[in-house]
Tab-separated table of C-alpha atoms in Angstrom:
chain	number	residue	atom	x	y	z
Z	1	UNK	CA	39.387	0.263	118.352
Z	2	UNK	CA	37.963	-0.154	114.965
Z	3	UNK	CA	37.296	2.917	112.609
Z	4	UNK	CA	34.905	0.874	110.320
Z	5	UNK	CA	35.058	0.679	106.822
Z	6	UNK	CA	36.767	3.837	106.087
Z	7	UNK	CA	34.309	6.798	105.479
Z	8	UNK	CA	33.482	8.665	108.890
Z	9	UNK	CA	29.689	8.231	107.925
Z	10	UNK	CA	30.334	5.075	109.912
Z	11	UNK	CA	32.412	6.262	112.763
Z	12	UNK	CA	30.088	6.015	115.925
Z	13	UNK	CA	30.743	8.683	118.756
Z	14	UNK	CA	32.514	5.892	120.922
Z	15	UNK	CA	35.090	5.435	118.441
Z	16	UNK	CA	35.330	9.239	117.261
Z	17	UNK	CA	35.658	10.032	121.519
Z	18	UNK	CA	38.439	7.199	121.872
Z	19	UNK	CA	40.491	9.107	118.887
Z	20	UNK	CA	39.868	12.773	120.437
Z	21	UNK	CA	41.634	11.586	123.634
Z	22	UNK	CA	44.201	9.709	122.844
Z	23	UNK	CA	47.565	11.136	123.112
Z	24	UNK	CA	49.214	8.509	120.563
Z	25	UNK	CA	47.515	6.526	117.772
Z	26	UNK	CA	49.346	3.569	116.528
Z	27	UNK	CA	48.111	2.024	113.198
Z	28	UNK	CA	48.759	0.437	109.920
Z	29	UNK	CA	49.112	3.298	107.327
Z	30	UNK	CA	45.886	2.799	104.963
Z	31	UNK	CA	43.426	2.858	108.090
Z	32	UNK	CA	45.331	6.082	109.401
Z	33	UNK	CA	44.287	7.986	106.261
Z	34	UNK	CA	41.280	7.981	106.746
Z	35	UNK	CA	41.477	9.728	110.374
Z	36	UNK	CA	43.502	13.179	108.709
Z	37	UNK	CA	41.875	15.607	110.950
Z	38	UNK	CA	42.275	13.511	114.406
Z	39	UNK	CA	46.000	12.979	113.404
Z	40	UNK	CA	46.809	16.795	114.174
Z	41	UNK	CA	48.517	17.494	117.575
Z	42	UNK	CA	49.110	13.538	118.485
Z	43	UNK	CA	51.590	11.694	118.200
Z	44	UNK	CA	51.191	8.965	115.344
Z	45	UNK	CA	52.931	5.288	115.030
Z	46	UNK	CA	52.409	3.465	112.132
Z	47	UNK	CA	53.886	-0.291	111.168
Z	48	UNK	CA	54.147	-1.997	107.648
Z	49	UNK	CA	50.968	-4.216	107.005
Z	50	UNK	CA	52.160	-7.830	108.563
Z	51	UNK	CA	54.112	-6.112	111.307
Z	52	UNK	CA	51.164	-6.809	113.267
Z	53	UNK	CA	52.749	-7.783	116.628
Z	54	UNK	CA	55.282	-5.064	116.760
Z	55	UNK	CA	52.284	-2.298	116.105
Z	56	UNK	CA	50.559	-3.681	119.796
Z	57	UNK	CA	53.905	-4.737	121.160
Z	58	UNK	CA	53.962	-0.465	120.689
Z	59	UNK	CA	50.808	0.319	121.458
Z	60	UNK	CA	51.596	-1.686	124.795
Z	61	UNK	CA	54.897	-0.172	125.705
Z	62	UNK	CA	53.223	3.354	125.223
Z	63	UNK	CA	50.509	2.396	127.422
Z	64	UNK	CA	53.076	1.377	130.296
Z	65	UNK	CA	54.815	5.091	130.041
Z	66	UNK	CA	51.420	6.523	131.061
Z	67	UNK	CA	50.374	7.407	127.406
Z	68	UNK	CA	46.881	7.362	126.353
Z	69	UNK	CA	46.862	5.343	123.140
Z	70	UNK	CA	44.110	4.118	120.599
Z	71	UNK	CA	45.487	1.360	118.832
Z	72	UNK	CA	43.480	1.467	115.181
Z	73	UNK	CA	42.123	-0.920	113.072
Z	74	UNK	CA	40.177	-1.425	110.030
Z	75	UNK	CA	36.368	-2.427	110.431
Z	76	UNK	CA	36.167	-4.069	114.034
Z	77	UNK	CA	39.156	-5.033	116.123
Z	78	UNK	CA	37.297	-7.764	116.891
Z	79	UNK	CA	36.769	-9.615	113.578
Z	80	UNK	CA	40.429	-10.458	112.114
Z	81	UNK	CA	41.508	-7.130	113.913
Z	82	UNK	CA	44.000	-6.478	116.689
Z	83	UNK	CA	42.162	-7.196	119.477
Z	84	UNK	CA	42.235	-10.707	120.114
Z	85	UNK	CA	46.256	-9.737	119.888
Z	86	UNK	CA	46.770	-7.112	121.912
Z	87	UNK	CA	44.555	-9.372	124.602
Z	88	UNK	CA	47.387	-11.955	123.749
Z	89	UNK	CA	50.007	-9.621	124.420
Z	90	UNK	CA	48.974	-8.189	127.753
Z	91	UNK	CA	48.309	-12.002	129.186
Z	92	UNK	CA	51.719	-12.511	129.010
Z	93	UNK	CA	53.095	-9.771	130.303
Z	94	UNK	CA	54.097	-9.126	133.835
Z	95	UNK	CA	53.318	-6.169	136.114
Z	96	UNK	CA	50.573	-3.977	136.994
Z	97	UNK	CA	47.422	-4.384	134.843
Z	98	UNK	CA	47.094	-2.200	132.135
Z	99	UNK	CA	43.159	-0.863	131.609
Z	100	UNK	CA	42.111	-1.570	128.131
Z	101	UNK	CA	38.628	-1.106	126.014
Z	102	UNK	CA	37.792	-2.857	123.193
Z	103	UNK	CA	35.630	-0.324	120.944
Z	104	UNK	CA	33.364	-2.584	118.286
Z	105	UNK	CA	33.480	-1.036	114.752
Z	106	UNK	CA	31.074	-2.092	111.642
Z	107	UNK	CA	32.996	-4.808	110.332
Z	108	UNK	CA	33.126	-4.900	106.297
Z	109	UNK	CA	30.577	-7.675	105.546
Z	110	UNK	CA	28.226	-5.486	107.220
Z	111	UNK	CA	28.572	-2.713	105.089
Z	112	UNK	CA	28.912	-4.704	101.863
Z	113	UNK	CA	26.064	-6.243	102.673
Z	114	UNK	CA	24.043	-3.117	102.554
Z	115	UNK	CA	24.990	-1.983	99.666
Z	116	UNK	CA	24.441	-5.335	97.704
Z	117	UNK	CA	20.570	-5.277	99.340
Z	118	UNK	CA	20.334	-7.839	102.127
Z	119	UNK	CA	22.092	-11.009	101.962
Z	120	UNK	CA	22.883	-11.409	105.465
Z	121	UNK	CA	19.453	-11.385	106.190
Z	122	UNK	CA	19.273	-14.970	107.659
Z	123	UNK	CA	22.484	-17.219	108.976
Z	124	UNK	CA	26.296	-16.316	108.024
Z	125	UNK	CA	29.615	-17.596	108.245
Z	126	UNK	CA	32.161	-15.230	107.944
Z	127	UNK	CA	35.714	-17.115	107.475
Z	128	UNK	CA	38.946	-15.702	105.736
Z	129	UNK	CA	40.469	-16.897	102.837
Z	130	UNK	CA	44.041	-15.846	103.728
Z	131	UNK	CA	46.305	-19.286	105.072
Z	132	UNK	CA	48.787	-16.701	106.274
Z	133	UNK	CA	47.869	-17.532	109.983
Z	134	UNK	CA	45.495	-20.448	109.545
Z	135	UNK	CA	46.234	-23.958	107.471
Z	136	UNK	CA	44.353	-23.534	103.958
Z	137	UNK	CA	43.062	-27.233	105.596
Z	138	UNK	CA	41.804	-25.645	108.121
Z	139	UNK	CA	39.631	-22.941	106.019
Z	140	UNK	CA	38.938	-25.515	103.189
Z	141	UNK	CA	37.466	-27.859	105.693
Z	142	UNK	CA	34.881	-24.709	106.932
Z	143	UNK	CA	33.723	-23.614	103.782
Z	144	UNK	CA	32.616	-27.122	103.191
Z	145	UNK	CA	30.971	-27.383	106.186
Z	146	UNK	CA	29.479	-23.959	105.899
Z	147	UNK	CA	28.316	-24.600	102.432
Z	148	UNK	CA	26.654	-28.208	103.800
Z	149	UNK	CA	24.611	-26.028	106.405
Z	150	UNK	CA	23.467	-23.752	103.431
Z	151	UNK	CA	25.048	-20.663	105.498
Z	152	UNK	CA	25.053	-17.648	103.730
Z	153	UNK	CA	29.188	-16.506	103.793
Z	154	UNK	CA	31.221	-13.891	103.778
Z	155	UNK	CA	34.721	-13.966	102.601
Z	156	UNK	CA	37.449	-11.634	103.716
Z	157	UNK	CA	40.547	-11.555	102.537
Z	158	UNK	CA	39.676	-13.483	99.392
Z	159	UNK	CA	42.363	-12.616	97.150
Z	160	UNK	CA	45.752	-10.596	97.411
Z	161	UNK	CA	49.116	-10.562	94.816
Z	162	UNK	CA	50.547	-13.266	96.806
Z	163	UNK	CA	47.380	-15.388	96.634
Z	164	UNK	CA	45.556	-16.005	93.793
Z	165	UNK	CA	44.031	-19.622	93.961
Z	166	UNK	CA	42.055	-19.748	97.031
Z	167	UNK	CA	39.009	-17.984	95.935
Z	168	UNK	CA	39.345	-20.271	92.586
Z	169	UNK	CA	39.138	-23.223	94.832
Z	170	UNK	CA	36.332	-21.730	97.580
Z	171	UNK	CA	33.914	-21.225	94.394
Z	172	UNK	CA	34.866	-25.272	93.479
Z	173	UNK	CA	34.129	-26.206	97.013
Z	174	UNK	CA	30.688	-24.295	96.779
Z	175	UNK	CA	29.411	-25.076	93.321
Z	176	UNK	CA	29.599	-28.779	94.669
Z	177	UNK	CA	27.097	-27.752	97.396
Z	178	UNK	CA	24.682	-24.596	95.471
Z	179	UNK	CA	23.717	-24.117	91.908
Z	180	UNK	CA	25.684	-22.149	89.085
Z	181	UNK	CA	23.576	-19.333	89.486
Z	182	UNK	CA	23.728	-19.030	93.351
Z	183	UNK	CA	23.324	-14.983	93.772
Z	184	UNK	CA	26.924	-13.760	95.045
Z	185	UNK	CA	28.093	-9.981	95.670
Z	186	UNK	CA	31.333	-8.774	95.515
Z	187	UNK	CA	32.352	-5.316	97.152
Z	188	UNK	CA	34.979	-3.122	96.449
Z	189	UNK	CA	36.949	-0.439	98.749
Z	190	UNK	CA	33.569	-0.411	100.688
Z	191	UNK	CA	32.555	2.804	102.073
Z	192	UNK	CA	36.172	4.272	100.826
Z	193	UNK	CA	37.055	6.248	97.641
Z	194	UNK	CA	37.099	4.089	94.542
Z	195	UNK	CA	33.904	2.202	95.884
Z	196	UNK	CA	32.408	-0.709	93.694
Z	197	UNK	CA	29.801	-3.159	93.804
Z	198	UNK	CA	28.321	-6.154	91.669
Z	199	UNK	CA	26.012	-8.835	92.075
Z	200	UNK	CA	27.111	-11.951	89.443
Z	201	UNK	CA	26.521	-15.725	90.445
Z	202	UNK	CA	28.654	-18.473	91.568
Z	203	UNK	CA	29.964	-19.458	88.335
Z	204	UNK	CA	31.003	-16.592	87.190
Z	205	UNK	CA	31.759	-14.010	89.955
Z	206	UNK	CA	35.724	-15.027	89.654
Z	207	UNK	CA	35.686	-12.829	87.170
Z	208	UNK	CA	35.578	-9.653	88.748
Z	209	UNK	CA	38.325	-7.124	90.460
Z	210	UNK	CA	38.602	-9.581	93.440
Z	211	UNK	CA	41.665	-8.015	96.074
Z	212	UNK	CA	42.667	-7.738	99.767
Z	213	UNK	CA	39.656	-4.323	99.783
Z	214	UNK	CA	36.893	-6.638	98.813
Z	215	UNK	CA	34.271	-9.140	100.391
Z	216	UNK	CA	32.568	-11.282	98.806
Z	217	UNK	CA	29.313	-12.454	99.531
Z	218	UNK	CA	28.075	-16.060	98.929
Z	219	UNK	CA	23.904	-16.341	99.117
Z	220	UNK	CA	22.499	-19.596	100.330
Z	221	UNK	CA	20.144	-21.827	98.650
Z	222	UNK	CA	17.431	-19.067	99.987
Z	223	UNK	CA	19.458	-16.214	98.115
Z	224	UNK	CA	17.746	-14.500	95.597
Z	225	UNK	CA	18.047	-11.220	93.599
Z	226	UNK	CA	14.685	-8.623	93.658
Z	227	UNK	CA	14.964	-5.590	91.388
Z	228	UNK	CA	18.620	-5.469	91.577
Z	229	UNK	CA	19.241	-6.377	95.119
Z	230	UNK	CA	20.730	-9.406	96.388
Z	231	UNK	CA	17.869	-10.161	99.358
Z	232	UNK	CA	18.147	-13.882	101.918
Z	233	UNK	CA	14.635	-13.729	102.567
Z	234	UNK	CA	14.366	-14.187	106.753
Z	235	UNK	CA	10.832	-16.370	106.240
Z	236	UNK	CA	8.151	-13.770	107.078
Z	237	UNK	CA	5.106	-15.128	105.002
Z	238	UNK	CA	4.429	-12.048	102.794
O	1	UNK	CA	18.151	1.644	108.941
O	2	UNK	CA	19.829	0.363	112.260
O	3	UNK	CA	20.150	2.071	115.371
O	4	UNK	CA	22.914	-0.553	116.791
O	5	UNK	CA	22.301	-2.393	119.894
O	6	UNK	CA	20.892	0.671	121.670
O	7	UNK	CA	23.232	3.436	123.145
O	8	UNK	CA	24.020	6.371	120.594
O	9	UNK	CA	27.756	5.854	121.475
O	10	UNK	CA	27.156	3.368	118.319
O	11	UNK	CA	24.724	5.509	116.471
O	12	UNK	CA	27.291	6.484	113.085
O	13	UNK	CA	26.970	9.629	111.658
O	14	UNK	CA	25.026	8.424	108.335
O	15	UNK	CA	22.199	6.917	110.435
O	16	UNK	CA	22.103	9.784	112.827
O	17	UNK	CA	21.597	11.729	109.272
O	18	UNK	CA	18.504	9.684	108.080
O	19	UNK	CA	16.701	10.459	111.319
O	20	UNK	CA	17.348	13.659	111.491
O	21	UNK	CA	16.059	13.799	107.457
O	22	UNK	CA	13.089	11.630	108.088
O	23	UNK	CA	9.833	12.930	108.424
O	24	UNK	CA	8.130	9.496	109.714
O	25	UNK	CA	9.933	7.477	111.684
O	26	UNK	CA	8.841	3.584	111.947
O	27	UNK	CA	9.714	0.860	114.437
O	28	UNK	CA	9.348	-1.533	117.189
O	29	UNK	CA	9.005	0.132	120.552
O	30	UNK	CA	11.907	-0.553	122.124
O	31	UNK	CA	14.335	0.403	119.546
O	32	UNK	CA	12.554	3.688	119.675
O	33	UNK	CA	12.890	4.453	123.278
O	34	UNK	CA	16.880	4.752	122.283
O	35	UNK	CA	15.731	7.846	120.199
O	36	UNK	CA	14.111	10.202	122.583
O	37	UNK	CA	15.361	13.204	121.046
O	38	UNK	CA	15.127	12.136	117.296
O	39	UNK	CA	11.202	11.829	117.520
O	40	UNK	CA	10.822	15.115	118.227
O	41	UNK	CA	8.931	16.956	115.735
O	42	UNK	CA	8.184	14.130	113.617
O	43	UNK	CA	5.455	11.553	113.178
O	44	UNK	CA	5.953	8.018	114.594
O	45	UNK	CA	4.465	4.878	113.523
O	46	UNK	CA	5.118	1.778	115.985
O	47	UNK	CA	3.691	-1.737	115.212
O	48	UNK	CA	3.983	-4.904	117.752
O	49	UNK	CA	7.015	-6.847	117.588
O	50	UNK	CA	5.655	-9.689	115.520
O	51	UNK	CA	4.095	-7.621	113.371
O	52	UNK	CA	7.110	-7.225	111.039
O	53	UNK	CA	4.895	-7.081	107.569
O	54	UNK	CA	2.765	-5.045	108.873
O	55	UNK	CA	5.625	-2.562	109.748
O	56	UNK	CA	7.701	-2.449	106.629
O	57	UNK	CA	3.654	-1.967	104.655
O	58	UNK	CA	3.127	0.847	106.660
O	59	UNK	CA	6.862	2.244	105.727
O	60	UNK	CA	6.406	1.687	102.032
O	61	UNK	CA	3.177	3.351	102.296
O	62	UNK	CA	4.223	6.071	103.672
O	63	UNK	CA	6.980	6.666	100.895
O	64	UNK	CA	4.403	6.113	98.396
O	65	UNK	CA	2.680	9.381	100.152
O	66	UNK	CA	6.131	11.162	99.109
O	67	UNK	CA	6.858	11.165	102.793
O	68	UNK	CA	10.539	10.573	103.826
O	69	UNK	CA	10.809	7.412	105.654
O	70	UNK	CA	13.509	6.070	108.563
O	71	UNK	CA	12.575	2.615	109.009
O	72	UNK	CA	14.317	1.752	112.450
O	73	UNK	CA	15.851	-1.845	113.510
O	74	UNK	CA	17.750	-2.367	116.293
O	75	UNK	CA	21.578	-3.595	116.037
O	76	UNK	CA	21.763	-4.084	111.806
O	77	UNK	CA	19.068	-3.830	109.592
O	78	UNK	CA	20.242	-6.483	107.273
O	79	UNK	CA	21.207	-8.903	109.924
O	80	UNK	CA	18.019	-10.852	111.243
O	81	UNK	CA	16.627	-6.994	110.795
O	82	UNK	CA	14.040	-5.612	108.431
O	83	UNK	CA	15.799	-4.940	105.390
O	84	UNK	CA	15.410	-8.174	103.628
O	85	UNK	CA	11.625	-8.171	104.060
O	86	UNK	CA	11.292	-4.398	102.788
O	87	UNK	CA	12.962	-5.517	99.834
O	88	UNK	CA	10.868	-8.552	99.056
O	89	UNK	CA	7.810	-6.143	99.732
O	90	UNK	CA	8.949	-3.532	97.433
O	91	UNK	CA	10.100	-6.361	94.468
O	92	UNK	CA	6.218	-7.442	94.460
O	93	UNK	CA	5.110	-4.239	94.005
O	94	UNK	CA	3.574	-2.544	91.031
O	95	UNK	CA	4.640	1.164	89.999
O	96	UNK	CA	7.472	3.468	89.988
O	97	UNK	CA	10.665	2.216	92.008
O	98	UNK	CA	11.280	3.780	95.579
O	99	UNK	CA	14.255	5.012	96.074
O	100	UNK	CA	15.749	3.132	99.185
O	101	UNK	CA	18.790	2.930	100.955
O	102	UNK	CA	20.130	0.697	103.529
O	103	UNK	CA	21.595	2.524	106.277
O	104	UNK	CA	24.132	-0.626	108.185
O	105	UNK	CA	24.614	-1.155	111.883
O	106	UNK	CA	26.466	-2.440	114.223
O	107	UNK	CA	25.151	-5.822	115.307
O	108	UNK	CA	24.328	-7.129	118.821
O	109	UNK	CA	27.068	-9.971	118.255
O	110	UNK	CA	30.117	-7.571	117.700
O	111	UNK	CA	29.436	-4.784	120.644
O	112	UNK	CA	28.882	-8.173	122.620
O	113	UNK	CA	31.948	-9.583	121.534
O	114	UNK	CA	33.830	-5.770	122.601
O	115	UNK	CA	32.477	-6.753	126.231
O	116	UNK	CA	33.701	-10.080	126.402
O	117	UNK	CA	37.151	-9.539	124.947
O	118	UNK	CA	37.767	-10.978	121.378
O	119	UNK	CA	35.574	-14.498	120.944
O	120	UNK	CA	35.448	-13.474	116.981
O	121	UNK	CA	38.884	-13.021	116.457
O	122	UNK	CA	38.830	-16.032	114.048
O	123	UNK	CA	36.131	-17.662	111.328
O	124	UNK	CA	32.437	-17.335	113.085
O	125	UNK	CA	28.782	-18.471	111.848
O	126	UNK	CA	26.001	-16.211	113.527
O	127	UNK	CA	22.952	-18.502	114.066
O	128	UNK	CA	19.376	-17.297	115.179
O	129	UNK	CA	17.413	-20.144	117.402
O	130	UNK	CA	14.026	-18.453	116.944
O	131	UNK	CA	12.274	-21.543	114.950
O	132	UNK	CA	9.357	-19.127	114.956
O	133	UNK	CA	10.212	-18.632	111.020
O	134	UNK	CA	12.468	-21.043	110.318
O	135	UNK	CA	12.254	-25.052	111.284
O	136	UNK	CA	13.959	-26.045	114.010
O	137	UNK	CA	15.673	-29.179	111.570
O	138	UNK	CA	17.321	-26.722	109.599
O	139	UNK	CA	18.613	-24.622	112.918
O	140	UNK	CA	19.845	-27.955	114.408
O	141	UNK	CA	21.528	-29.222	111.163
O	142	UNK	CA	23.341	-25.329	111.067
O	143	UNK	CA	24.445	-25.884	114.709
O	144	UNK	CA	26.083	-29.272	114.197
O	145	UNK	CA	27.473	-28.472	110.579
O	146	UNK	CA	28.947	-25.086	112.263
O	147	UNK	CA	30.044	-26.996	115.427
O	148	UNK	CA	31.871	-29.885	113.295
O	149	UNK	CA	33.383	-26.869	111.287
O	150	UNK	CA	35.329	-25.494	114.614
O	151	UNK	CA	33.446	-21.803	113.808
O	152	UNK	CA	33.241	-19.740	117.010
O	153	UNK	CA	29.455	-19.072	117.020
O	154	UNK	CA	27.130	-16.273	118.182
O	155	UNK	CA	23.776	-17.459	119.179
O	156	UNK	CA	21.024	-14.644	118.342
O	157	UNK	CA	17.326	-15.229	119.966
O	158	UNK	CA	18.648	-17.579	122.332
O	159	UNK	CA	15.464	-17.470	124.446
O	160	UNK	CA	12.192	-16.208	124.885
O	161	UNK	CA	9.201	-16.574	127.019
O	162	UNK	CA	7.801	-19.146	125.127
O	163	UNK	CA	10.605	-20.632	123.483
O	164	UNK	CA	12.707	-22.047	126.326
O	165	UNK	CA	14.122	-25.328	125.412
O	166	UNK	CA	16.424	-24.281	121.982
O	167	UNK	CA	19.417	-23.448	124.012
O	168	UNK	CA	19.326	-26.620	125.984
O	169	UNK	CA	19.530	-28.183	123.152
O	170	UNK	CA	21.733	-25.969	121.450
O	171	UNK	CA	24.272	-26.885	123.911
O	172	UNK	CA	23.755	-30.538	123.836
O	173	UNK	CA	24.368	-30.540	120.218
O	174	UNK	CA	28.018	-28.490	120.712
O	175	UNK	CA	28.885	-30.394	123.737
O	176	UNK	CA	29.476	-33.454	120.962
O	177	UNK	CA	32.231	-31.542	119.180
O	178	UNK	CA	33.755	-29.267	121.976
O	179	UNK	CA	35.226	-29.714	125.493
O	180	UNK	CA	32.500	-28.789	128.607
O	181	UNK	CA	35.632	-26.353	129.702
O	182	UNK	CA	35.158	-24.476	126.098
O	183	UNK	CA	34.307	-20.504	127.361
O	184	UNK	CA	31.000	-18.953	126.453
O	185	UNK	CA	30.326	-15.698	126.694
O	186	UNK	CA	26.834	-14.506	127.664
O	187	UNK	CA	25.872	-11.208	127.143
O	188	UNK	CA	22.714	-9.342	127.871
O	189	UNK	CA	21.269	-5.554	127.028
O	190	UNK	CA	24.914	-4.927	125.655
O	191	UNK	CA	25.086	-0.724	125.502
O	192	UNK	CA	21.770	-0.594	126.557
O	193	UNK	CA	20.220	-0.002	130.137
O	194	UNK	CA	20.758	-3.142	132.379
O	195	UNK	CA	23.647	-4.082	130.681
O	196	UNK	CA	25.536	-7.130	132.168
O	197	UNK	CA	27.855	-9.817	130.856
O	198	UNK	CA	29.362	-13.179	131.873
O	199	UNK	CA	32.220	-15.442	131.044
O	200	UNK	CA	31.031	-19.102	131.524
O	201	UNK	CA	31.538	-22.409	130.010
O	202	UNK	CA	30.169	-24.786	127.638
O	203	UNK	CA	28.858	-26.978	130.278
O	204	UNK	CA	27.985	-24.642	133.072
O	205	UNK	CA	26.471	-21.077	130.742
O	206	UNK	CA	23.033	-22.511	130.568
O	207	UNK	CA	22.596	-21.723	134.426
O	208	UNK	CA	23.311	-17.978	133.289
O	209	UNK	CA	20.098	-15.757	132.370
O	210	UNK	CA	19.401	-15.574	129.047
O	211	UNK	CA	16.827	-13.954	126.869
O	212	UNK	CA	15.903	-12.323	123.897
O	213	UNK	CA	17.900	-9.484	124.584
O	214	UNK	CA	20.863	-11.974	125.202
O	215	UNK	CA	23.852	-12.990	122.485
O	216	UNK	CA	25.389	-16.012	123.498
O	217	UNK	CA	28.856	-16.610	121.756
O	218	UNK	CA	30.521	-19.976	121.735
O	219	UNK	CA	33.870	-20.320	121.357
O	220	UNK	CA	36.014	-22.362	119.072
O	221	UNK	CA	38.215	-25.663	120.607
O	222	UNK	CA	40.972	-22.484	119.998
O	223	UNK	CA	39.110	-20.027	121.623
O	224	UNK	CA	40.675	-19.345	125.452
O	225	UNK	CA	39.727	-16.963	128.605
O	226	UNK	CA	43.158	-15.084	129.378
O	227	UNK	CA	43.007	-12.412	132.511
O	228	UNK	CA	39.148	-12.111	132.222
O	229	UNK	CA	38.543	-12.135	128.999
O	230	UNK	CA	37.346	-14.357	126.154
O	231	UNK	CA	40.214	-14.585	123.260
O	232	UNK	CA	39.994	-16.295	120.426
O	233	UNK	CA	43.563	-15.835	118.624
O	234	UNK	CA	43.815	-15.547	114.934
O	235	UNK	CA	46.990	-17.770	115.075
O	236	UNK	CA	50.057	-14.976	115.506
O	237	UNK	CA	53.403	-16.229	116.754
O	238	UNK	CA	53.892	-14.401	120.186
């Protein structure tokens, strides 16, 4: 299940339900804290932040004792979350099928993107900067692509203390395909304390507070920014 | 604001909030029948369904009056929503700003994704097919950029009454970069009444029934259907 963004503003009643009836909830610390009051009476497993196999590896065997368990994630569990894991996981195992729900949560670009106006407003990619998993190849090759087809994009994960370069080298692959002053957003511990947002352009959004909390939000061609607010028009003839 | 795809097991507390605060609510029809009991005591305005301008006018008007406006979309307002044009409308305007605020949603291509399993586990493009505002060149061009790219994709507007031939084409176009065998997921009315969802193929989901009120989501060559479900892994080692 995903919690969303952090703040319970954005925890639907599916999600809040899920957490009310579980007996265990297994998580990575930083998305647990924001759950403090459905923490009290369960039982509570959390994992270090790449121990991401272990965390449903436990959220599995707890399942098999009979234990009902809501195994947390950031955002959606669907969108660079635990779910396509855990799916993973239970494929390969043997025995008895174990029932499992996937509960959708508002991933971050979505929530970014409201704050910056509406960029999103017309066709997205959404790709991750991190080569932790996935070939920086592999990712470079995308964002070209994606920048050819004048997609709007969100990046997740676009920087963290172990890497530094690959948002350096995303805006290089973009500013050969949009103009200097492409509208881009950049978000900040959306929708969690210590919340920030700015609208800059391509060549110079580098320069802000760029870490694993933030997405970043690349306008197309169509991108443009209205009294403030980074808007991709959808085409309605005005 | 959104409502998400229809259900209020996805209605989040901050857009439960702004109904409950408005004193006009706006909208397309069907995204109001999903709020029965929030129209209660308080005026409703509802437009046809292509009569988007027309809609957000009537909003900002009604603001203007010092009225307290929810605007309602379905799924995500900034996401092939409203919010985009209601910002154009309100940067052309003359006079003192409205205050505004975008209230996210969850959109119809992650709750559809929940039902399937986890088809956006990895890097995805979300692509509309309605060439009702947008040229069909520039839809095609996204598909084949997006399909070359290896991007899972979710297919909004897949279908309508009069628009019946996109998503044969649609899947022409992907059958040049992906196997026949590569799943699709079709999902339609997801969390709504009539809900119902399919696992098919590349070659073979076209047969499904698809509509407006379908999301169609195309896996990647990585994407795979394990026990039932759609999967596509973000690249852990097992």
């Amino acid at each position: 299940m995903g919690v969303g963004p952090g703040s319970e503003d954005y925890l639907p009643p599916a999600a809040r339900r899920a957490l009310e009836q579980a007996e265990v909830i297994v998580g990575y610390h930083t998305y647990l804290e924001y759950l403090g009051p459905y923490l009290v009476g369960r039982q509570v497993v959390t994992t270090g932040m790449t121990e991401e196999v272990a965390r449903c590896r436990e959220a599995i065997r707890r399942a098999e004792a009979g234990q009902q368990v809501a195994l947390v994630c950031g955002g959606d569990p669907g969108v660079y979350g635990l779910a396509s894991l855990v799916l993973e996981l239970l494929a390969e195992r043997e025995g008895p099928d174990l029932p499992v729900e996937i509960i959708p949560g508002l991933t971050a670009a979505l929530a970014a993107a409201a704050r910056l106006g509406a960029p999103l407003g017309h066709d997205f990619a959404v790709i991750s900067l991190s080569d932790r998993l996935t070939p920086w190849e592999v990712i470079e090759r995308r964002l070209r692509l994606a920048a050819e087809a004048d997609l709007v994009l969100a990046l997740y994960n676009p920087r963290s203390h172990g890497r530094q370069e690959q948002i350096l080298r995303a805006q290089q692959i973009l500013l050969e395909y949009r103009p200097p002053q492409t509208p881009v957003g950049v978000v900040q511990n959306v929708a969690r304390t210590g919340e920030r947002w700015w609208i800059s352009n391509l060549e110079r959004f580098t320069g802000l507070p760029i870490d694993m909390a933030t997405t970043v939000i690349i306008g197309s061609r169509q991108t443009r920014v209205l009294d403030g607010r980074m808007v991709t028009p959808r085409g309605y003839r005005l």
